[in-house]
């Protein structure tokens, strides 16, 4: 029924003047929207791959939390297990397995080209825990000379930072066995068991203070947590490091663990992306990271993270704007897919408005001109008939003119005229009738049968 009425409306001719006036503006708008993909680049992807770490590590756990939250926004996340931060950095820089995101420990020395990597945020601080077999407090690496030390497996961020710290203390960690100490590359769980059994004398861990491993080793007899007495010196040498204090009794008040304030060095866990990551994903990723990390923890106050500080790579420009101004109105109040689309097309709004505003301004005058031009055209017909009548003789034939006037009346009955022009419209009707009456009177006066028959 609606379709039939639309057809009737169009066939009546009432829609045509409007279409002629507003059609160009609508066509230009439609063309701009159709050209959007070519003008503003590719659409936002709905699938990303993130490199993490071992399946029993914090990176893998956090990435799965991201996966669940992003799935609610229509983004599929593949969580890729790896050996650790070094491998993550290499995969990300090379684009291996379509990796576009990675969780990377601050301060590692990645291999390969890292010019295409950008930091989105630091997520939390990861303390360096050095546990030693000892019954006395340990506050320096001197205690580790000649010992058997686990520094983590190849490809892990723990191994990278352990090698740096040991090298600073002239303990030659680059050789598997040396006169200063014996280095082993055991994983996390093997290192824990080795410490408890006495197979190793010390082990490095870079893990969250909430990890059960930390609690287990702090509560174990005969195992001490190293206090970084010279933390300020390490911070000065390595800007990617922070120092945090583990207050006395924080882990267990009843057993007073740790038994003293303990200073730890702490790199940050960074969310890193390739520089070709679609910019529309950045606000969503940062909002997701806020949901996961902003509550803080034992060593960070709430809302301290995510942060633009403590990052190793240049900060992504969209992330910089996000931290400076927060999410845009689109991302704050609209579903992600709609916000991402509007974020893409907004760059067209200014030129489109620049183009459309003059059209919208011109359209009403043009419409008025078209109505007036029609009225003037009809009056031109009347003037021609009147001029002919003025110059007519007794035998002048007006049958054709009467037919023109009847056709003019029929045309007027099909025309839709705005209310503001109804006065002129009715004036035209009256003037047509007036000219018709003049023709009839001329016929009666002159006895011209042509006029009377036409009438």
CSV table of C-alpha atoms in Angstrom, one decimal, residues 131-295:
chain,number,residue,atom,x,y,z
A,131,UNK,CA,65.0,-15.2,46.4
A,132,UNK,CA,68.1,-16.8,48.1
A,133,UNK,CA,68.7,-19.7,50.3
A,134,UNK,CA,69.9,-18.1,53.5
A,135,UNK,CA,69.0,-17.7,57.1
A,136,UNK,CA,70.3,-14.1,57.3
A,137,UNK,CA,68.9,-11.1,55.5
A,138,UNK,CA,70.3,-10.5,52.0
A,139,UNK,CA,70.7,-7.0,50.7
A,140,UNK,CA,73.2,-7.1,47.9
A,141,UNK,CA,74.4,-9.3,45.0
A,142,UNK,CA,77.7,-10.0,46.8
A,143,UNK,CA,75.8,-12.8,48.6
A,144,UNK,CA,75.3,-14.6,45.2
A,145,UNK,CA,79.0,-14.9,44.2
A,146,UNK,CA,80.0,-18.5,43.6
A,147,UNK,CA,76.3,-19.6,43.8
A,148,UNK,CA,74.1,-21.5,41.5
A,149,UNK,CA,71.5,-19.1,40.1
A,150,UNK,CA,68.4,-19.6,38.0
A,151,UNK,CA,67.7,-16.6,35.7
A,152,UNK,CA,64.8,-17.9,33.7
A,153,UNK,CA,64.5,-19.6,30.3
A,154,UNK,CA,65.7,-18.2,26.9
A,155,UNK,CA,63.2,-15.6,25.5
A,156,UNK,CA,61.9,-14.5,28.9
A,157,UNK,CA,62.0,-11.0,30.2
A,158,UNK,CA,63.3,-12.3,33.6
A,159,UNK,CA,66.4,-13.6,32.0
A,160,UNK,CA,67.1,-10.3,30.3
A,161,UNK,CA,67.0,-8.2,33.4
A,162,UNK,CA,68.8,-10.8,35.5
A,163,UNK,CA,71.7,-10.8,33.0
A,164,UNK,CA,71.9,-7.0,33.2
A,165,UNK,CA,71.9,-6.9,37.0
A,166,UNK,CA,74.5,-9.7,37.3
A,167,UNK,CA,76.7,-8.2,34.7
A,168,UNK,CA,76.7,-4.8,36.6
A,169,UNK,CA,78.1,-6.7,39.6
A,170,UNK,CA,80.8,-8.4,37.4
A,171,UNK,CA,79.3,-11.8,37.8
A,172,UNK,CA,79.6,-12.7,34.0
A,173,UNK,CA,76.2,-14.2,33.4
A,174,UNK,CA,76.8,-14.6,29.6
A,175,UNK,CA,78.7,-17.9,30.2
A,176,UNK,CA,76.8,-21.0,31.3
A,177,UNK,CA,79.5,-21.8,33.9
A,178,UNK,CA,82.2,-19.4,35.2
A,179,UNK,CA,84.3,-18.7,38.3
A,180,UNK,CA,81.8,-16.2,39.7
A,181,UNK,CA,78.5,-18.2,39.6
A,182,UNK,CA,76.8,-21.0,37.8
A,183,UNK,CA,73.8,-19.8,35.7
A,184,UNK,CA,70.9,-22.1,34.9
A,185,UNK,CA,67.9,-21.3,32.8
A,186,UNK,CA,65.1,-23.0,34.6
A,187,UNK,CA,61.5,-22.0,34.4
A,188,UNK,CA,59.4,-20.6,37.2
A,189,UNK,CA,58.1,-23.8,38.8
A,190,UNK,CA,61.4,-25.6,38.4
A,191,UNK,CA,63.2,-22.7,40.1
A,192,UNK,CA,60.7,-22.7,43.0
A,193,UNK,CA,61.2,-26.4,43.6
A,194,UNK,CA,65.0,-26.1,43.1
A,195,UNK,CA,65.1,-23.4,45.8
A,196,UNK,CA,63.1,-25.4,48.3
A,197,UNK,CA,65.2,-28.6,47.6
A,198,UNK,CA,68.5,-26.8,47.6
A,199,UNK,CA,69.4,-27.7,44.0
A,200,UNK,CA,69.9,-24.0,43.3
A,201,UNK,CA,71.0,-21.2,45.7
A,202,UNK,CA,69.1,-18.2,44.2
A,203,UNK,CA,66.5,-17.5,41.6
A,204,UNK,CA,65.2,-14.4,39.8
A,205,UNK,CA,61.5,-13.9,39.2
A,206,UNK,CA,59.6,-11.0,37.6
A,207,UNK,CA,56.0,-11.6,38.6
A,208,UNK,CA,53.1,-9.9,40.3
A,209,UNK,CA,53.1,-9.6,44.1
A,210,UNK,CA,49.8,-11.3,44.0
A,211,UNK,CA,51.3,-14.4,42.6
A,212,UNK,CA,51.0,-17.6,44.8
A,213,UNK,CA,54.7,-18.2,44.0
A,214,UNK,CA,55.7,-15.0,45.9
A,215,UNK,CA,53.6,-16.0,48.9
A,216,UNK,CA,54.9,-19.6,48.9
A,217,UNK,CA,58.6,-18.5,48.9
A,218,UNK,CA,58.1,-15.7,51.4
A,219,UNK,CA,56.6,-18.2,53.8
A,220,UNK,CA,59.3,-20.9,53.1
A,221,UNK,CA,61.9,-21.6,55.8
A,222,UNK,CA,65.5,-20.8,54.9
A,223,UNK,CA,64.7,-18.6,52.0
A,224,UNK,CA,65.2,-14.9,52.0
A,225,UNK,CA,64.0,-12.1,49.7
A,226,UNK,CA,66.8,-9.8,48.6
A,227,UNK,CA,66.5,-6.2,49.6
A,228,UNK,CA,67.8,-3.9,46.9
A,229,UNK,CA,69.9,-1.6,49.1
A,230,UNK,CA,71.3,0.3,46.1
A,231,UNK,CA,67.9,0.6,44.3
A,232,UNK,CA,68.5,4.4,43.7
A,233,UNK,CA,71.7,3.6,41.8
A,234,UNK,CA,70.0,1.0,39.6
A,235,UNK,CA,67.1,3.4,38.9
A,236,UNK,CA,69.6,6.1,37.8
A,237,UNK,CA,71.3,3.7,35.4
A,238,UNK,CA,68.2,2.1,34.0
A,239,UNK,CA,65.3,4.6,33.5
A,240,UNK,CA,62.9,1.8,32.8
A,241,UNK,CA,63.2,0.7,36.4
A,242,UNK,CA,61.2,2.0,39.4
A,243,UNK,CA,61.7,1.1,43.0
A,244,UNK,CA,58.8,-0.1,45.2
A,245,UNK,CA,58.8,-0.9,48.9
A,246,UNK,CA,57.2,-4.0,50.2
A,247,UNK,CA,56.2,-2.9,53.7
A,248,UNK,CA,56.8,-5.0,56.7
A,249,UNK,CA,54.0,-7.5,57.4
A,250,UNK,CA,52.2,-6.8,54.1
A,251,UNK,CA,52.0,-10.4,53.0
A,252,UNK,CA,51.1,-11.9,56.3
A,253,UNK,CA,50.4,-9.7,59.4
A,254,UNK,CA,50.2,-12.6,61.8
A,255,UNK,CA,53.6,-14.0,60.8
A,256,UNK,CA,55.0,-10.6,60.0
A,257,UNK,CA,56.1,-11.4,56.5
A,258,UNK,CA,58.2,-9.8,55.3
A,259,UNK,CA,59.9,-9.1,58.6
A,260,UNK,CA,61.3,-5.8,57.4
A,261,UNK,CA,60.6,-3.1,54.8
A,262,UNK,CA,62.0,-4.5,51.6
A,263,UNK,CA,63.0,-2.4,48.6
A,264,UNK,CA,62.5,-4.0,45.2
A,265,UNK,CA,63.3,-2.9,41.6
A,266,UNK,CA,60.3,-3.0,39.3
A,267,UNK,CA,60.1,-2.7,35.5
A,268,UNK,CA,56.6,-2.2,34.1
A,269,UNK,CA,54.5,-4.5,32.0
A,270,UNK,CA,53.7,-2.7,28.8
A,271,UNK,CA,51.0,-3.1,26.2
A,272,UNK,CA,52.8,-2.7,22.9
A,273,UNK,CA,51.4,-2.6,19.4
A,274,UNK,CA,52.6,-2.4,15.8
A,275,UNK,CA,52.3,1.1,14.4
A,276,UNK,CA,49.8,-0.1,11.8
A,277,UNK,CA,47.3,-1.1,14.4
A,278,UNK,CA,44.0,0.5,13.5
A,279,UNK,CA,43.6,3.7,15.5
A,280,UNK,CA,39.9,3.0,16.4
A,281,UNK,CA,41.0,0.0,18.4
A,282,UNK,CA,43.3,2.0,20.7
A,283,UNK,CA,40.6,3.7,22.9
A,284,UNK,CA,38.8,0.4,23.2
A,285,UNK,CA,42.0,-1.4,24.3
A,286,UNK,CA,42.8,1.3,26.8
A,287,UNK,CA,39.2,1.2,28.2
A,288,UNK,CA,39.6,-2.6,28.6
A,289,UNK,CA,43.0,-2.2,30.3
A,290,UNK,CA,41.4,0.2,32.7
A,291,UNK,CA,38.7,-2.3,33.7
A,292,UNK,CA,41.4,-4.9,34.4
A,293,UNK,CA,44.1,-2.9,36.0
A,294,UNK,CA,42.8,0.4,37.5
A,295,UNK,CA,41.9,-1.2,40.8
